[in-house]
């Protein structure tokens, strides 16, 4: 019985490490802090966001994205909004909100 417990414990430790690596290098985890996406996302909701690979062609209208704001009171704040338009020619993404 002791061997099985040790085997299960090692398995759980490996799964935790794999989960940490996947979350660290493939995804980001965020908590919604405002009601700007209500009713889709509510304050306190937890979202998992795939990291952006730099290719605007992988984004689509209707996708939800999280980005670092750069204007006014949103400067250096994380924002999650829905994509409403993509201008591939000028490498611009427009969001609702």
XYZ file of N, CA, C and O in Angstrom:
388
model
N 0.819 -1.194 0.000
C 0.000 0.000 0.000
C 0.865 1.262 0.000
O 0.535 2.234 -0.646
N 1.985 1.214 0.735
C 2.888 2.360 0.822
C 3.470 2.704 -0.552
O 3.647 3.872 -0.880
N 3.782 1.688 -1.387
C 4.318 1.926 -2.731
C 3.310 2.681 -3.589
O 3.670 3.572 -4.339
N 2.041 2.309 -3.485
C 1.012 2.958 -4.285
C 0.826 4.411 -3.870
O 0.650 5.283 -4.707
N 0.888 4.664 -2.583
C 0.761 6.035 -2.087
C 1.901 6.894 -2.620
O 1.688 8.017 -3.071
N 3.113 6.355 -2.589
C 4.280 7.089 -3.095
C 4.142 7.337 -4.595
O 4.415 8.430 -5.082
N 3.669 6.354 -5.334
C 3.474 6.474 -6.775
C 2.432 7.558 -7.085
O 2.637 8.405 -7.951
N 1.334 7.541 -6.353
C 0.283 8.533 -6.553
C 0.785 9.927 -6.190
O 0.533 10.895 -6.902
N 1.535 10.036 -5.109
C 2.081 11.326 -4.690
C 3.018 11.897 -5.749
O 2.936 13.078 -6.097
N 3.887 11.075 -6.306
C 4.803 11.528 -7.358
C 4.007 11.948 -8.588
O 4.302 12.972 -9.213
N 2.981 11.190 -8.929
C 2.136 11.532 -10.071
C 1.456 12.875 -9.897
O 1.410 13.691 -10.825
N 0.948 13.129 -8.711
C 0.295 14.411 -8.428
C 1.304 15.547 -8.493
O 1.018 16.612 -9.052
N 2.507 15.330 -7.967
C 3.548 16.363 -8.028
C 3.911 16.681 -9.475
O 4.070 17.848 -9.836
N 4.017 15.668 -10.319
C 4.332 15.885 -11.738
C 3.204 16.668 -12.407
O 3.466 17.597 -13.187
N 1.958 16.318 -12.119
C 0.823 17.047 -12.697
C 0.813 18.507 -12.268
O 0.537 19.395 -13.075
N 1.127 18.783 -11.017
C 1.169 20.158 -10.525
C 2.270 20.949 -11.238
O 2.067 22.085 -11.651
N 3.414 20.338 -11.415
C 4.521 20.996 -12.121
C 4.132 21.271 -13.567
O 4.365 22.365 -14.087
N 3.533 20.291 -14.238
C 3.096 20.480 -15.628
C 2.057 21.589 -15.728
O 2.120 22.425 -16.632
N 1.119 21.606 -14.808
C 0.106 22.652 -14.799
C 0.749 24.020 -14.617
O 0.408 24.976 -15.322
N 1.688 24.132 -13.705
C 2.379 25.397 -13.482
C 3.113 25.847 -14.748
O 3.033 27.009 -15.141
N 3.825 24.945 -15.400
C 4.568 25.282 -16.625
C 3.613 25.736 -17.717
O 3.854 26.742 -18.391
N 2.515 25.001 -17.898
C 1.542 25.363 -18.931
C 0.937 26.734 -18.633
O 0.858 27.592 -19.516
N 0.534 26.955 -17.398
C -0.055 28.249 -17.046
C 0.958 29.380 -17.147
O 0.616 30.497 -17.524
N 2.193 29.120 -16.844
C 3.223 30.168 -16.856
C 3.633 30.565 -18.262
O 3.828 31.734 -18.561
N 3.765 29.602 -19.160
C 4.333 29.879 -20.474
C 3.329 29.854 -21.617
O 3.642 30.309 -22.716
N 2.127 29.346 -21.408
C 1.144 29.254 -22.490
C -0.070 30.142 -22.210
O -0.629 30.730 -23.128
N -0.466 30.257 -20.958
C -1.667 30.990 -20.592
C -1.383 32.021 -19.502
O -0.401 31.934 -18.800
N -2.295 32.980 -19.385
C -2.305 33.920 -18.270
C -3.631 33.755 -17.545
O -4.656 33.484 -18.179
N -3.637 33.939 -16.246
C -4.856 33.867 -15.450
C -5.140 35.255 -14.894
O -4.244 35.899 -14.332
N -6.383 35.721 -15.076
C -6.766 37.055 -14.615
C -8.070 36.978 -13.834
O -8.895 36.092 -14.053
N -8.278 37.958 -12.957
C -9.545 38.124 -12.255
C -10.174 39.416 -12.776
O -9.523 40.463 -12.823
N -11.429 39.344 -13.179
C -12.133 40.513 -13.712
C -12.391 41.503 -12.572
O -12.963 41.149 -11.547
N -11.967 42.764 -12.791
C -12.027 43.767 -11.725
C -13.107 44.825 -11.936
O -13.391 45.605 -11.029
N -13.699 44.881 -13.141
C -14.735 45.891 -13.377
C -15.913 45.257 -14.120
O -15.816 44.144 -14.620
N -16.988 46.007 -14.216
C -18.197 45.483 -14.854
C -18.293 45.850 -16.333
O -19.357 45.734 -16.925
N -17.197 46.247 -16.953
C -17.250 46.694 -18.353
C -17.644 45.585 -19.323
O -18.111 45.876 -20.419
N -17.490 44.325 -18.948
C -17.858 43.212 -19.828
C -19.152 42.529 -19.379
O -19.503 41.468 -19.871
N -19.869 43.140 -18.440
C -21.123 42.590 -17.945
C -22.143 42.567 -19.084
O -22.210 43.522 -19.843
N -22.904 41.546 -19.323
C -23.154 40.355 -18.521
C -22.271 39.160 -18.898
O -22.386 38.106 -18.294
N -21.387 39.306 -19.884
C -20.544 38.177 -20.300
C -19.589 37.773 -19.190
O -19.464 36.599 -18.853
N -18.885 38.756 -18.636
C -17.966 38.527 -17.517
C -18.371 39.419 -16.364
O -18.590 40.616 -16.544
N -18.438 38.853 -15.194
C -18.834 39.598 -14.004
C -17.601 39.882 -13.134
O -16.595 39.182 -13.224
N -17.680 40.914 -12.311
C -16.608 41.244 -11.377
C -16.314 40.010 -10.528
O -17.218 39.372 -9.993
N -15.037 39.650 -10.436
C -14.616 38.494 -9.656
C -14.470 37.217 -10.475
O -13.904 36.243 -9.988
N -14.990 37.195 -11.711
C -14.802 36.024 -12.564
C -13.316 35.812 -12.829
O -12.545 36.772 -12.935
N -12.909 34.566 -12.931
C -11.534 34.225 -13.256
C -11.502 33.751 -14.699
O -12.309 32.916 -15.105
N -10.580 34.314 -15.485
C -10.447 33.899 -16.884
C -9.032 33.402 -17.131
O -8.081 33.823 -16.485
N -8.920 32.485 -18.066
C -7.629 31.977 -18.508
C -7.483 32.422 -19.950
O -8.334 32.139 -20.795
N -6.418 33.135 -20.238
C -6.196 33.725 -21.550
C -4.941 33.143 -22.182
O -3.886 33.100 -21.551
N -5.064 32.684 -23.424
C -3.907 32.173 -24.157
C -2.998 33.349 -24.501
O -3.458 34.410 -24.905
N -1.702 33.156 -24.325
C -0.750 34.229 -24.627
C -0.730 34.499 -26.131
O -0.791 33.590 -26.946
N -0.642 35.769 -26.480
C -0.636 36.226 -27.868
C 0.715 35.958 -28.504
O 1.750 36.277 -27.932
N 0.701 35.391 -29.697
C 1.957 35.030 -30.359
C 2.465 36.095 -31.328
O 3.426 35.868 -32.041
N 1.808 37.248 -31.372
C 2.277 38.330 -32.228
C 1.716 38.319 -33.636
O 2.010 39.186 -34.434
N 0.877 37.326 -33.977
C 0.313 37.228 -35.315
C -1.138 37.698 -35.285
O -2.025 36.991 -34.819
N -1.378 38.887 -35.813
C -2.717 39.473 -35.802
C -3.713 38.615 -36.583
O -4.919 38.669 -36.339
N -3.231 37.802 -37.509
C -4.120 36.946 -38.305
C -4.766 35.846 -37.471
O -5.718 35.208 -37.915
N -4.263 35.596 -36.253
C -4.859 34.594 -35.374
C -6.010 35.154 -34.545
O -6.666 34.406 -33.828
N -6.228 36.465 -34.608
C -7.314 37.105 -33.865
C -8.546 37.216 -34.763
O -8.426 37.354 -35.978
N -9.721 37.175 -34.138
C -10.968 37.239 -34.893
C -11.958 38.166 -34.206
O -11.947 38.296 -32.971
N -12.826 38.784 -35.010
C -13.883 39.608 -34.456
C -14.722 38.747 -33.513
O -15.058 37.612 -33.836
N -15.010 39.276 -32.329
C -15.767 38.536 -31.326
C -14.898 37.882 -30.268
O -15.391 37.499 -29.210
N -13.593 37.715 -30.553
C -12.670 37.168 -29.547
C -12.576 38.124 -28.364
O -12.674 39.338 -28.523
N -12.364 37.572 -27.187
C -12.059 38.383 -26.012
C -10.553 38.409 -25.849
O -9.900 37.368 -25.935
N -10.003 39.598 -25.636
C -8.557 39.723 -25.451
C -8.271 40.517 -24.185
O -9.071 41.342 -23.757
N -7.131 40.256 -23.600
C -6.656 41.022 -22.456
C -5.373 41.709 -22.877
O -4.471 41.069 -23.408
N -5.318 43.004 -22.690
C -4.158 43.784 -23.139
C -3.833 44.868 -22.120
O -4.645 45.198 -21.256
N -2.651 45.421 -22.236
C -2.200 46.492 -21.351
C -2.592 47.830 -21.967
O -2.175 48.155 -23.078
N -3.428 48.579 -21.246
C -3.880 49.875 -21.734
C -2.735 50.866 -21.835
O -1.731 50.758 -21.132
N -2.905 51.853 -22.727
C -1.816 52.812 -22.932
C -2.305 54.252 -23.028
O -1.541 55.135 -23.388
N -3.586 54.485 -22.716
C -4.141 55.819 -22.878
C -4.845 56.268 -21.601
O -5.608 55.509 -21.009
N -4.581 57.496 -21.185
C -5.291 58.125 -20.080
C -5.317 57.295 -18.805
O -4.303 56.764 -18.362
N -6.522 57.163 -18.244
C -6.656 56.456 -16.968
C -6.452 54.950 -17.126
O -6.348 54.235 -16.137
N -6.400 54.454 -18.354
C -6.162 53.031 -18.600
C -4.678 52.708 -18.790
O -4.317 51.571 -19.016
N -3.823 53.724 -18.706
C -2.392 53.520 -18.903
C -1.852 52.501 -17.899
O -2.065 52.630 -16.699
N -1.178 51.476 -18.408
C -0.562 50.412 -17.603
C -1.572 49.583 -16.804
O -1.209 48.974 -15.801
N -2.831 49.543 -17.236
C -3.833 48.691 -16.597
C -4.243 47.584 -17.561
O -4.363 47.813 -18.764
N -4.452 46.386 -17.022
C -4.910 45.280 -17.855
C -6.392 45.454 -18.161
O -7.190 45.765 -17.282
N -6.751 45.255 -19.433
C -8.114 45.441 -19.900
C -8.529 44.188 -20.672
O -7.767 43.694 -21.510
N -9.725 43.696 -20.401
C -10.280 42.577 -21.162
C -11.517 43.082 -21.879
O -12.464 43.559 -21.232
N -11.492 43.007 -23.212
C -12.616 43.458 -24.029
C -12.789 42.550 -25.233
O -11.901 41.763 -25.569
N -13.913 42.732 -25.903
C -14.236 41.972 -27.112
C -13.708 42.704 -28.342
O -13.838 43.931 -28.454
N -13.120 41.960 -29.271
C -12.653 42.551 -30.532
C -13.861 42.851 -31.412
O -14.695 41.974 -31.658
N -13.969 44.113 -31.875
C -15.066 44.493 -32.769
C -14.594 44.721 -34.194
O -15.383 44.652 -35.132
N -13.297 44.986 -34.365
C -12.765 45.200 -35.707
C -11.263 44.949 -35.695
O -10.588 45.233 -34.714
N -10.774 44.419 -36.807
C -9.336 44.174 -36.959
C -8.883 44.808 -38.262
O -9.430 44.522 -39.321
N -7.894 45.684 -38.166
C -7.304 46.333 -39.335
C -5.928 45.705 -39.553
O -4.931 46.157 -38.998
N -5.902 44.646 -40.365
C -4.665 43.897 -40.588
C -3.623 44.779 -41.268
O -2.439 44.730 -40.933
N -4.059 45.614 -42.205
C -3.142 46.482 -42.955
C -2.322 47.375 -42.028
O -1.134 47.555 -42.200
N -2.978 47.933 -41.001
C -2.309 48.839 -40.076
C -1.944 48.179 -38.743
O -1.522 48.850 -37.812
N -2.148 46.851 -38.666
C -1.812 46.083 -37.474
C -2.504 46.636 -36.223
O -1.890 46.813 -35.184
N -3.835 46.916 -36.371
C -4.609 47.492 -35.269
C -5.798 46.591 -34.934
O -6.430 46.025 -35.814
N -6.097 46.510 -33.644
C -7.257 45.775 -33.148
C -8.120 46.768 -32.382
O -7.620 47.517 -31.531
N -9.418 46.802 -32.686
C -10.344 47.692 -32.014
C -11.259 46.863 -31.136
O -11.744 45.808 -31.532
N -11.484 47.356 -29.908
C -12.300 46.612 -28.954
C -13.523 47.414 -28.551
O -13.568 48.633 -28.702
N -14.506 46.695 -28.024
C -15.730 47.317 -27.513
C -15.480 47.725 -26.068
O -15.112 46.896 -25.245
N -15.681 48.996 -25.786
C -15.556 49.436 -24.407
C -14.579 50.478 -24.155
O -13.890 51.167 -24.609
